PDB file of N, CA and C in Angstrom:
ATOM      1  N   UNK A 410      73.934  27.333  65.912  1.00 59.00           N
ATOM      2  CA  UNK A 410      73.470  28.753  65.941  1.00 59.00           C
ATOM      3  C   UNK A 410      73.345  29.217  67.668  1.00 59.00           C
ATOM      4  N   UNK A 411      74.249  30.105  67.712  1.00 66.00           N
ATOM      5  CA  UNK A 411      74.228  30.893  69.206  1.00 66.00           C
ATOM      6  C   UNK A 411      73.253  31.743  69.351  1.00 66.00           C
ATOM      7  N   UNK A 412      72.787  32.069  70.691  1.00 72.00           N
ATOM      8  CA  UNK A 412      71.896  32.923  71.321  1.00 72.00           C
ATOM      9  C   UNK A 412      72.109  34.188  70.440  1.00 72.00           C
ATOM     10  N   UNK A 413      71.338  34.780  70.087  1.00 70.00           N
ATOM     11  CA  UNK A 413      71.326  36.322  69.598  1.00 70.00           C
ATOM     12  C   UNK A 413      71.783  37.277  70.833  1.00 70.00           C
ATOM     13  N   UNK A 414      72.911  38.148  70.919  1.00 74.00           N
ATOM     14  CA  UNK A 414      73.205  39.019  71.832  1.00 74.00           C
ATOM     15  C   UNK A 414      71.883  40.038  72.075  1.00 74.00           C
ATOM     16  N   UNK A 415      71.726  40.424  73.269  1.00 76.00           N
ATOM     17  CA  UNK A 415      70.928  41.369  73.780  1.00 76.00           C
ATOM     18  C   UNK A 415      71.351  42.857  73.494  1.00 76.00           C
ATOM     19  N   UNK A 416      70.645  43.712  72.884  1.00 75.00           N
ATOM     20  CA  UNK A 416      71.132  45.105  72.416  1.00 75.00           C
ATOM     21  C   UNK A 416      71.276  45.798  73.692  1.00 75.00           C
ATOM     22  N   UNK A 417      72.422  46.262  73.966  1.00 76.00           N
ATOM     23  CA  UNK A 417      72.461  47.190  75.430  1.00 76.00           C
ATOM     24  C   UNK A 417      72.102  48.471  75.283  1.00 76.00           C
ATOM     25  N   UNK A 418      71.883  49.099  74.160  1.00 80.00           N
ATOM     26  CA  UNK A 418      71.137  50.482  73.915  1.00 80.00           C
ATOM     27  C   UNK A 418      72.219  51.357  73.953  1.00 80.00           C
ATOM     28  N   UNK A 419      73.642  51.095  73.865  1.00 84.00           N
ATOM     29  CA  UNK A 419      74.667  52.055  74.015  1.00 84.00           C
ATOM     30  C   UNK A 419      74.617  52.951  72.844  1.00 84.00           C
ATOM     31  N   UNK A 420      74.280  52.502  71.886  1.00 87.00           N
ATOM     32  CA  UNK A 420      74.146  53.503  70.656  1.00 87.00           C
ATOM     33  C   UNK A 420      73.071  54.492  70.848  1.00 87.00           C
ATOM     34  N   UNK A 421      72.393  54.310  71.626  1.00 90.00           N
ATOM     35  CA  UNK A 421      71.369  55.721  71.759  1.00 90.00           C
ATOM     36  C   UNK A 421      72.315  56.951  72.234  1.00 90.00           C
ATOM     37  N   UNK A 422      73.312  56.589  73.031  1.00 91.00           N
ATOM     38  CA  UNK A 422      74.289  57.854  73.690  1.00 91.00           C
ATOM     39  C   UNK A 422      74.994  58.415  72.430  1.00 91.00           C
ATOM     40  N   UNK A 423      75.262  57.672  71.385  1.00 92.00           N
ATOM     41  CA  UNK A 423      76.015  58.216  70.507  1.00 92.00           C
ATOM     42  C   UNK A 423      75.091  58.986  69.458  1.00 92.00           C
ATOM     43  N   UNK A 424      73.848  58.267  69.347  1.00 93.00           N
ATOM     44  CA  UNK A 424      72.921  58.906  68.438  1.00 93.00           C
ATOM     45  C   UNK A 424      72.908  60.346  69.169  1.00 93.00           C
ATOM     46  N   UNK A 425      72.296  60.478  70.300  1.00 92.00           N
ATOM     47  CA  UNK A 425      71.881  61.571  71.055  1.00 92.00           C
ATOM     48  C   UNK A 425      72.962  62.725  70.707  1.00 92.00           C
ATOM     49  N   UNK A 426      74.134  62.245  70.949  1.00 94.00           N
ATOM     50  CA  UNK A 426      75.277  63.423  70.838  1.00 94.00           C
ATOM     51  C   UNK A 426      75.706  63.764  69.290  1.00 94.00           C
ATOM     52  N   UNK A 427      75.271  62.860  68.390  1.00 95.00           N
ATOM     53  CA  UNK A 427      75.159  63.112  66.766  1.00 95.00           C
ATOM     54  C   UNK A 427      74.229  64.233  66.828  1.00 95.00           C
ATOM     55  N   UNK A 428      72.893  63.991  67.259  1.00 95.00           N
ATOM     56  CA  UNK A 428      71.812  65.027  66.972  1.00 95.00           C
ATOM     57  C   UNK A 428      72.156  66.329  67.626  1.00 95.00           C
ATOM     58  N   UNK A 429      72.647  66.292  68.797  1.00 93.00           N
ATOM     59  CA  UNK A 429      72.822  67.454  69.490  1.00 93.00           C
ATOM     60  C   UNK A 429      73.972  68.311  68.629  1.00 93.00           C
ATOM     61  N   UNK A 430      74.982  67.476  68.215  1.00 95.00           N
ATOM     62  CA  UNK A 430      75.943  68.077  67.306  1.00 95.00           C
ATOM     63  C   UNK A 430      75.554  68.748  65.969  1.00 95.00           C
ATOM     64  N   UNK A 431      74.501  68.119  65.520  1.00 96.00           N
ATOM     65  CA  UNK A 431      73.950  68.588  64.159  1.00 96.00           C
ATOM     66  C   UNK A 431      73.138  69.831  64.465  1.00 96.00           C
ATOM     67  N   UNK A 432      72.515  69.826  65.521  1.00 91.00           N
ATOM     68  CA  UNK A 432      71.542  70.944  66.194  1.00 91.00           C
ATOM     69  C   UNK A 432      72.651  72.163  66.258  1.00 91.00           C
ATOM     70  N   UNK A 433      73.651  72.189  66.953  1.00 90.00           N
ATOM     71  CA  UNK A 433      74.488  73.111  67.064  1.00 90.00           C
ATOM     72  C   UNK A 433      75.235  73.510  66.051  1.00 90.00           C
ATOM     73  N   UNK A 434      75.415  72.757  65.151  1.00 93.00           N
ATOM     74  CA  UNK A 434      76.134  72.914  63.880  1.00 93.00           C
ATOM     75  C   UNK A 434      75.243  73.846  62.839  1.00 93.00           C
ATOM     76  N   UNK A 435      73.821  73.534  62.743  1.00 90.00           N
ATOM     77  CA  UNK A 435      72.892  74.287  62.077  1.00 90.00           C
ATOM     78  C   UNK A 435      72.650  75.771  62.650  1.00 90.00           C
ATOM     79  N   UNK A 436      72.599  75.731  64.274  1.00 84.00           N
ATOM     80  CA  UNK A 436      72.342  76.752  64.855  1.00 84.00           C
ATOM     81  C   UNK A 436      73.486  77.920  64.289  1.00 84.00           C
ATOM     82  N   UNK A 437      74.759  77.506  64.305  1.00 86.00           N
ATOM     83  CA  UNK A 437      75.649  78.278  64.119  1.00 86.00           C
ATOM     84  C   UNK A 437      75.678  78.599  62.802  1.00 86.00           C
ATOM     85  N   UNK A 438      75.604  77.680  61.679  1.00 86.00           N
ATOM     86  CA  UNK A 438      75.126  78.306  60.449  1.00 86.00           C
ATOM     87  C   UNK A 438      74.433  79.206  60.396  1.00 86.00           C
ATOM     88  N   UNK A 439      72.985  79.060  60.892  1.00 80.00           N
ATOM     89  CA  UNK A 439      71.903  80.227  60.942  1.00 80.00           C
ATOM     90  C   UNK A 439      72.412  81.490  61.378  1.00 80.00           C
ATOM     91  N   UNK A 440      73.203  81.481  62.700  1.00 78.00           N
ATOM     92  CA  UNK A 440      73.666  82.790  63.491  1.00 78.00           C
ATOM     93  C   UNK A 440      74.838  83.360  62.390  1.00 78.00           C
ATOM     94  N   UNK A 441      75.667  82.649  61.708  1.00 78.00           N
ATOM     95  CA  UNK A 441      76.804  83.312  61.032  1.00 78.00           C
ATOM     96  C   UNK A 441      76.269  83.767  59.615  1.00 78.00           C
ATOM     97  N   UNK A 442      75.173  83.322  59.199  1.00 80.00           N
ATOM     98  CA  UNK A 442      74.629  83.633  57.864  1.00 80.00           C
ATOM     99  C   UNK A 442      74.401  84.966  57.861  1.00 80.00           C
ATOM    100  N   UNK A 443      74.823  85.704  56.680  1.00 80.00           N
ATOM    101  CA  UNK A 443      74.463  87.033  56.476  1.00 80.00           C
ATOM    102  C   UNK A 443      73.072  87.374  56.311  1.00 80.00           C
ATOM    103  N   UNK A 444      72.715  88.359  56.957  1.00 77.00           N
ATOM    104  CA  UNK A 444      71.315  89.069  56.917  1.00 77.00           C
ATOM    105  C   UNK A 444      70.214  88.643  57.951  1.00 77.00           C
ATOM    106  N   UNK A 445      70.759  87.865  58.997  1.00 73.00           N
ATOM    107  CA  UNK A 445      70.034  87.252  60.160  1.00 73.00           C
ATOM    108  C   UNK A 445      69.980  88.560  61.192  1.00 73.00           C
ATOM    109  N   UNK A 446      68.754  88.932  61.242  1.00 78.00           N
ATOM    110  CA  UNK A 446      68.470  90.062  62.370  1.00 78.00           C
ATOM    111  C   UNK A 446      68.460  89.303  63.463  1.00 78.00           C
ATOM    112  N   UNK A 447      68.951  90.363  64.717  1.00 77.00           N
ATOM    113  CA  UNK A 447      69.232  90.011  66.095  1.00 77.00           C
ATOM    114  C   UNK A 447      67.849  89.781  66.724  1.00 77.00           C
ATOM    115  N   UNK A 448      66.888  90.212  66.604  1.00 80.00           N
ATOM    116  CA  UNK A 448      65.600  90.032  67.012  1.00 80.00           C
ATOM    117  C   UNK A 448      65.000  88.784  66.421  1.00 80.00           C
ATOM    118  N   UNK A 449      65.253  88.449  65.337  1.00 77.00           N
ATOM    119  CA  UNK A 449      64.711  87.141  64.648  1.00 77.00           C
ATOM    120  C   UNK A 449      65.878  85.855  65.180  1.00 77.00           C
ATOM    121  N   UNK A 450      66.983  86.176  65.449  1.00 74.00           N
ATOM    122  CA  UNK A 450      67.851  85.194  66.180  1.00 74.00           C
ATOM    123  C   UNK A 450      67.563  84.886  67.778  1.00 74.00           C
ATOM    124  N   UNK A 451      67.320  86.082  68.325  1.00 78.00           N
ATOM    125  CA  UNK A 451      66.836  85.965  69.899  1.00 78.00           C
ATOM    126  C   UNK A 451      65.514  85.030  69.920  1.00 78.00           C
ATOM    127  N   UNK A 452      64.568  85.402  68.887  1.00 80.00           N
ATOM    128  CA  UNK A 452      63.573  84.592  69.102  1.00 80.00           C
ATOM    129  C   UNK A 452      63.577  83.039  68.585  1.00 80.00           C
ATOM    130  N   UNK A 453      64.652  82.738  67.828  1.00 74.00           N
ATOM    131  CA  UNK A 453      65.068  81.401  67.532  1.00 74.00           C
ATOM    132  C   UNK A 453      65.634  80.489  68.926  1.00 74.00           C
ATOM    133  N   UNK A 454      66.376  81.497  69.550  1.00 75.00           N
ATOM    134  CA  UNK A 454      66.999  81.032  70.760  1.00 75.00           C
ATOM    135  C   UNK A 454      66.075  80.752  71.957  1.00 75.00           C
ATOM    136  N   UNK A 455      65.260  81.802  71.737  1.00 78.00           N
ATOM    137  CA  UNK A 455      64.153  81.720  72.974  1.00 78.00           C
ATOM    138  C   UNK A 455      63.186  80.459  72.756  1.00 78.00           C
ATOM    139  N   UNK A 456      63.038  79.978  71.523  1.00 75.00           N
ATOM    140  CA  UNK A 456      62.181  78.595  71.298  1.00 75.00           C
ATOM    141  C   UNK A 456      62.971  77.630  71.890  1.00 75.00           C
ATOM    142  N   UNK A 457      64.267  77.524  71.529  1.00 72.00           N
ATOM    143  CA  UNK A 457      64.865  76.083  72.129  1.00 72.00           C
ATOM    144  C   UNK A 457      64.986  76.210  73.646  1.00 72.00           C
ATOM    145  N   UNK A 458      65.168  77.487  74.196  1.00 71.00           N
ATOM    146  CA  UNK A 458      65.378  77.653  75.689  1.00 71.00           C
ATOM    147  C   UNK A 458      64.015  77.142  76.413  1.00 71.00           C
ATOM    148  N   UNK A 459      62.738  77.520  75.851  1.00 71.00           N
ATOM    149  CA  UNK A 459      61.522  77.169  76.388  1.00 71.00           C
ATOM    150  C   UNK A 459      61.139  75.794  76.221  1.00 71.00           C
ATOM    151  N   UNK A 460      61.560  75.113  74.879  1.00 63.00           N
ATOM    152  CA  UNK A 460      61.042  73.857  74.824  1.00 63.00           C
ATOM    153  C   UNK A 460      61.813  72.584  75.300  1.00 63.00           C
ATOM    154  N   UNK A 461      63.421  72.725  75.040  1.00 59.00           N
ATOM    155  CA  UNK A 461      64.166  71.700  75.687  1.00 59.00           C
ATOM    156  C   UNK A 461      65.343  71.992  76.501  1.00 59.00           C
ATOM    157  N   UNK A 462      65.434  73.216  76.655  1.00 53.00           N
ATOM    158  CA  UNK A 462      66.729  73.804  77.746  1.00 53.00           C
ATOM    159  C   UNK A 462      67.975  73.489  76.961  1.00 53.00           C
ATOM    160  N   UNK A 463      68.097  73.506  75.676  1.00 53.00           N
ATOM    161  CA  UNK A 463      69.279  73.496  74.842  1.00 53.00           C
ATOM    162  C   UNK A 463      70.344  74.545  75.114  1.00 53.00           C
ATOM    163  N   UNK A 464      69.942  75.720  75.596  1.00 52.00           N
ATOM    164  CA  UNK A 464      70.621  76.985  75.594  1.00 52.00           C
ATOM    165  C   UNK A 464      70.302  77.481  76.976  1.00 52.00           C
ATOM    166  N   UNK A 465      70.558  76.669  78.279  1.00 54.00           N
ATOM    167  CA  UNK A 465      70.509  77.023  79.357  1.00 54.00           C
ATOM    168  C   UNK A 465      71.157  78.241  79.698  1.00 54.00           C
ATOM    169  N   UNK A 466      70.714  79.143  80.525  1.00 56.00           N
ATOM    170  CA  UNK A 466      71.346  80.234  81.181  1.00 56.00           C
ATOM    171  C   UNK A 466      72.281  79.800  82.092  1.00 56.00           C
ATOM    172  N   UNK A 467      72.133  78.474  82.938  1.00 57.00           N
ATOM    173  CA  UNK A 467      72.880  78.320  83.859  1.00 57.00           C
ATOM    174  C   UNK A 467      74.307  77.808  83.522  1.00 57.00           C
ATOM    175  N   UNK A 468      74.617  77.763  82.169  1.00 56.00           N
ATOM    176  CA  UNK A 468      75.845  77.164  81.906  1.00 56.00           C
ATOM    177  C   UNK A 468      76.814  78.738  81.461  1.00 56.00           C
ATOM    178  N   UNK A 469      76.395  79.811  82.018  1.00 58.00           N
ATOM    179  CA  UNK A 469      77.137  80.960  81.914  1.00 58.00           C
ATOM    180  C   UNK A 469      78.427  80.910  82.736  1.00 58.00           C
ATOM    181  N   UNK A 470      79.325  81.423  82.223  1.00 66.00           N
ATOM    182  CA  UNK A 470      80.678  81.455  83.467  1.00 66.00           C
ATOM    183  C   UNK A 470      80.278  82.506  84.666  1.00 66.00           C
ATOM    184  N   UNK A 471      80.719  82.285  85.541  1.00 67.00           N
ATOM    185  CA  UNK A 471      80.409  83.300  86.772  1.00 67.00           C
ATOM    186  C   UNK A 471      80.818  84.402  86.469  1.00 67.00           C
ATOM    187  N   UNK A 472      80.195  85.585  87.088  1.00 69.00           N
ATOM    188  CA  UNK A 472      80.619  86.808  86.817  1.00 69.00           C
ATOM    189  C   UNK A 472      81.935  87.208  87.502  1.00 69.00           C
ATOM    190  N   UNK A 473      82.772  88.164  86.830  1.00 74.00           N
ATOM    191  CA  UNK A 473      84.139  88.521  87.362  1.00 74.00           C
ATOM    192  C   UNK A 473      83.940  89.604  88.143  1.00 74.00           C
ATOM    193  N   UNK A 474      84.818  89.600  89.293  1.00 70.00           N
ATOM    194  CA  UNK A 474      84.578  90.996  90.112  1.00 70.00           C
ATOM    195  C   UNK A 474      85.092  92.257  89.348  1.00 70.00           C
ATOM    196  N   UNK A 475      84.689  93.433  89.687  1.00 76.00           N
ATOM    197  CA  UNK A 475      84.936  94.624  89.076  1.00 76.00           C
ATOM    198  C   UNK A 475      86.460  94.759  89.318  1.00 76.00           C
ATOM    199  N   UNK A 476      86.983  95.749  88.402  1.00 80.00           N
ATOM    200  CA  UNK A 476      88.531  95.966  88.600  1.00 80.00           C
ATOM    201  C   UNK A 476      88.590  96.659  90.123  1.00 80.00           C
ATOM    202  N   UNK A 477      89.716  96.157  90.687  1.00 78.00           N
ATOM    203  CA  UNK A 477      90.043  97.057  92.020  1.00 78.00           C
ATOM    204  C   UNK A 477      89.506  95.993  93.004  1.00 78.00           C
ATOM    205  N   UNK A 478      88.520  95.228  92.983  1.00 78.00           N
ATOM    206  CA  UNK A 478      88.137  94.308  93.889  1.00 78.00           C
ATOM    207  C   UNK A 478      88.800  93.091  93.598  1.00 78.00           C
ATOM    208  N   UNK A 479      88.906  92.307  94.750  1.00 81.00           N
ATOM    209  CA  UNK A 479      89.336  90.806  94.866  1.00 81.00           C
ATOM    210  C   UNK A 479      88.211  89.921  94.657  1.00 81.00           C
ATOM    211  N   UNK A 480      88.383  88.782  94.030  1.00 78.00           N
ATOM    212  CA  UNK A 480      87.689  87.734  94.077  1.00 78.00           C
ATOM    213  C   UNK A 480      87.665  87.120  95.718  1.00 78.00           C
ATOM    214  N   UNK A 481      86.526  86.646  95.964  1.00 80.00           N
ATOM    215  CA  UNK A 481      86.248  85.832  97.322  1.00 80.00           C
ATOM    216  C   UNK A 481      87.141  84.671  97.507  1.00 80.00           C
ATOM    217  N   UNK A 482      87.618  84.512  98.635  1.00 85.00           N
ATOM    218  CA  UNK A 482      88.446  83.483  99.080  1.00 85.00           C
ATOM    219  C   UNK A 482      87.744  82.201  99.078  1.00 85.00           C
ATOM    220  N   UNK A 483      88.383  81.233  98.853  1.00 87.00           N
ATOM    221  CA  UNK A 483      87.731  79.843  98.756  1.00 87.00           C
ATOM    222  C   UNK A 483      86.906  79.598  99.974  1.00 87.00           C
ATOM    223  N   UNK A 484      87.375  80.043 101.111  1.00 91.00           N
ATOM    224  CA  UNK A 484      86.532  79.919 102.538  1.00 91.00           C
ATOM    225  C   UNK A 484      85.052  80.580 102.583  1.00 91.00           C
ATOM    226  N   UNK A 485      85.260  81.974 101.661  1.00 90.00           N
ATOM    227  CA  UNK A 485      84.305  82.490 101.660  1.00 90.00           C
ATOM    228  C   UNK A 485      83.277  82.163 100.710  1.00 90.00           C
ATOM    229  N   UNK A 486      83.747  81.466  99.579  1.00 90.00           N
ATOM    230  CA  UNK A 486      83.024  80.855  98.681  1.00 90.00           C
ATOM    231  C   UNK A 486      82.290  79.731  99.323  1.00 90.00           C
ATOM    232  N   UNK A 487      82.929  78.839  99.938  1.00 92.00           N
ATOM    233  CA  UNK A 487      82.506  77.542 100.675  1.00 92.00           C
ATOM    234  C   UNK A 487      81.520  77.847 101.659  1.00 92.00           C
ATOM    235  N   UNK A 488      81.502  78.993 102.116  1.00 92.00           N
ATOM    236  CA  UNK A 488      80.365  79.457 103.155  1.00 92.00           C
ATOM    237  C   UNK A 488      79.457  80.083 102.443  1.00 92.00           C
ATOM    238  N   UNK A 489      79.545  80.793 101.448  1.00 91.00           N
ATOM    239  CA  UNK A 489      78.409  80.980 100.680  1.00 91.00           C
ATOM    240  C   UNK A 489      77.469  80.086  99.903  1.00 91.00           C
ATOM    241  N   UNK A 490      78.320  79.146  99.398  1.00 90.00           N
ATOM    242  CA  UNK A 490      77.573  77.993  98.392  1.00 90.00           C
ATOM    243  C   UNK A 490      76.841  77.069  99.744  1.00 90.00           C
ATOM    244  N   UNK A 491      77.354  76.928 101.182  1.00 91.00           N
ATOM    245  CA  UNK A 491      76.722  76.350 102.211  1.00 91.00           C
ATOM    246  C   UNK A 491      75.626  76.849 102.558  1.00 91.00           C
ATOM    247  N   UNK A 492      75.337  78.240 102.831  1.00 91.00           N
ATOM    248  CA  UNK A 492      74.271  79.172 103.371  1.00 91.00           C
ATOM    249  C   UNK A 492      73.356  78.970 101.943  1.00 91.00           C
ATOM    250  N   UNK A 493      73.541  78.942 100.661  1.00 89.00           N
ATOM    251  CA  UNK A 493      72.655  78.917  99.648  1.00 89.00           C
ATOM    252  C   UNK A 493      72.128  77.766  99.517  1.00 89.00           C
ATOM    253  N   UNK A 494      72.731  76.459  99.861  1.00 87.00           N
ATOM    254  CA  UNK A 494      72.271  75.155  99.869  1.00 87.00           C
ATOM    255  C   UNK A 494      71.442  74.779 100.972  1.00 87.00           C
ATOM    256  N   UNK A 495      71.832  75.323 101.981  1.00 88.00           N
ATOM    257  CA  UNK A 495      70.841  75.317 103.155  1.00 88.00           C
ATOM    258  C   UNK A 495      69.512  75.946 102.891  1.00 88.00           C
ATOM    259  N   UNK A 496      69.641  77.034 102.427  1.00 86.00           N
ATOM    260  CA  UNK A 496      68.485  77.829 102.216  1.00 86.00           C
ATOM    261  C   UNK A 496      67.619  77.181 101.224  1.00 86.00           C
ATOM    262  N   UNK A 497      68.168  76.475 100.251  1.00 83.00           N
ATOM    263  CA  UNK A 497      67.427  76.081  99.005  1.00 83.00           C
ATOM    264  C   UNK A 497      66.690  74.593  99.747  1.00 83.00           C
ATOM    265  N   UNK A 498      67.590  73.785 100.568  1.00 82.00           N
ATOM    266  CA  UNK A 498      67.152  72.690 101.029  1.00 82.00           C
ATOM    267  C   UNK A 498      65.882  72.939 101.957  1.00 82.00           C
ATOM    268  N   UNK A 499      65.976  74.283 102.601  1.00 83.00           N
ATOM    269  CA  UNK A 499      64.830  74.400 103.602  1.00 83.00           C
ATOM    270  C   UNK A 499      63.627  74.729 102.732  1.00 83.00           C
ATOM    271  N   UNK A 500      63.748  75.451 101.716  1.00 80.00           N
ATOM    272  CA  UNK A 500      62.833  76.034 101.005  1.00 80.00           C
ATOM    273  C   UNK A 500      62.009  74.571 100.371  1.00 80.00           C
ATOM    274  N   UNK A 501      62.592  73.818  99.843  1.00 75.00           N
ATOM    275  CA  UNK A 501      62.268  72.561  99.411  1.00 75.00           C
ATOM    276  C   UNK A 501      61.699  71.624 100.379  1.00 75.00           C
ATOM    277  N   UNK A 502      61.740  71.725 101.784  1.00 74.00           N
ATOM    278  CA  UNK A 502      61.508  70.922 102.701  1.00 74.00           C
ATOM    279  C   UNK A 502      62.273  69.854 102.829  1.00 74.00           C
ATOM    280  N   UNK A 503      63.612  69.850 102.572  1.00 67.00           N
ATOM    281  CA  UNK A 503      64.439  68.828 102.734  1.00 67.00           C
ATOM    282  C   UNK A 503      65.018  68.582 104.090  1.00 67.00           C
ATOM    283  N   UNK A 504      65.217  69.615 104.762  1.00 59.00           N
ATOM    284  CA  UNK A 504      65.822  69.736 106.074  1.00 59.00           C
ATOM    285  C   UNK A 504      64.548  69.618 107.010  1.00 59.00           C
ATOM    286  N   UNK A 505      64.790  69.188 108.247  1.00 55.00           N
ATOM    287  CA  UNK A 505      63.764  68.734 109.298  1.00 55.00           C
ATOM    288  C   UNK A 505      63.868  70.271 110.073  1.00 55.00           C
TER     289      UNK A 505
END
């Protein structure tokens, strides 16, 4: 008899993905079912936003510029991101 293999725990990632996909599936079923009131559905989503962060607002696509305006250049975006990051780091006392 050989030594029993040590469980690496990789099955937990698959299990977590399965549970997440099941949650999304049932949320979609609920959302698409007839007779769901908008107020009730918003309360349902609000519950998940507060408890676990499944539906973070951070996952929303960035806003598009209004018609007639051009999107900022990559250099402008880099400058803006650097400024925001510096401001955030200073706020969190990570900078000297």
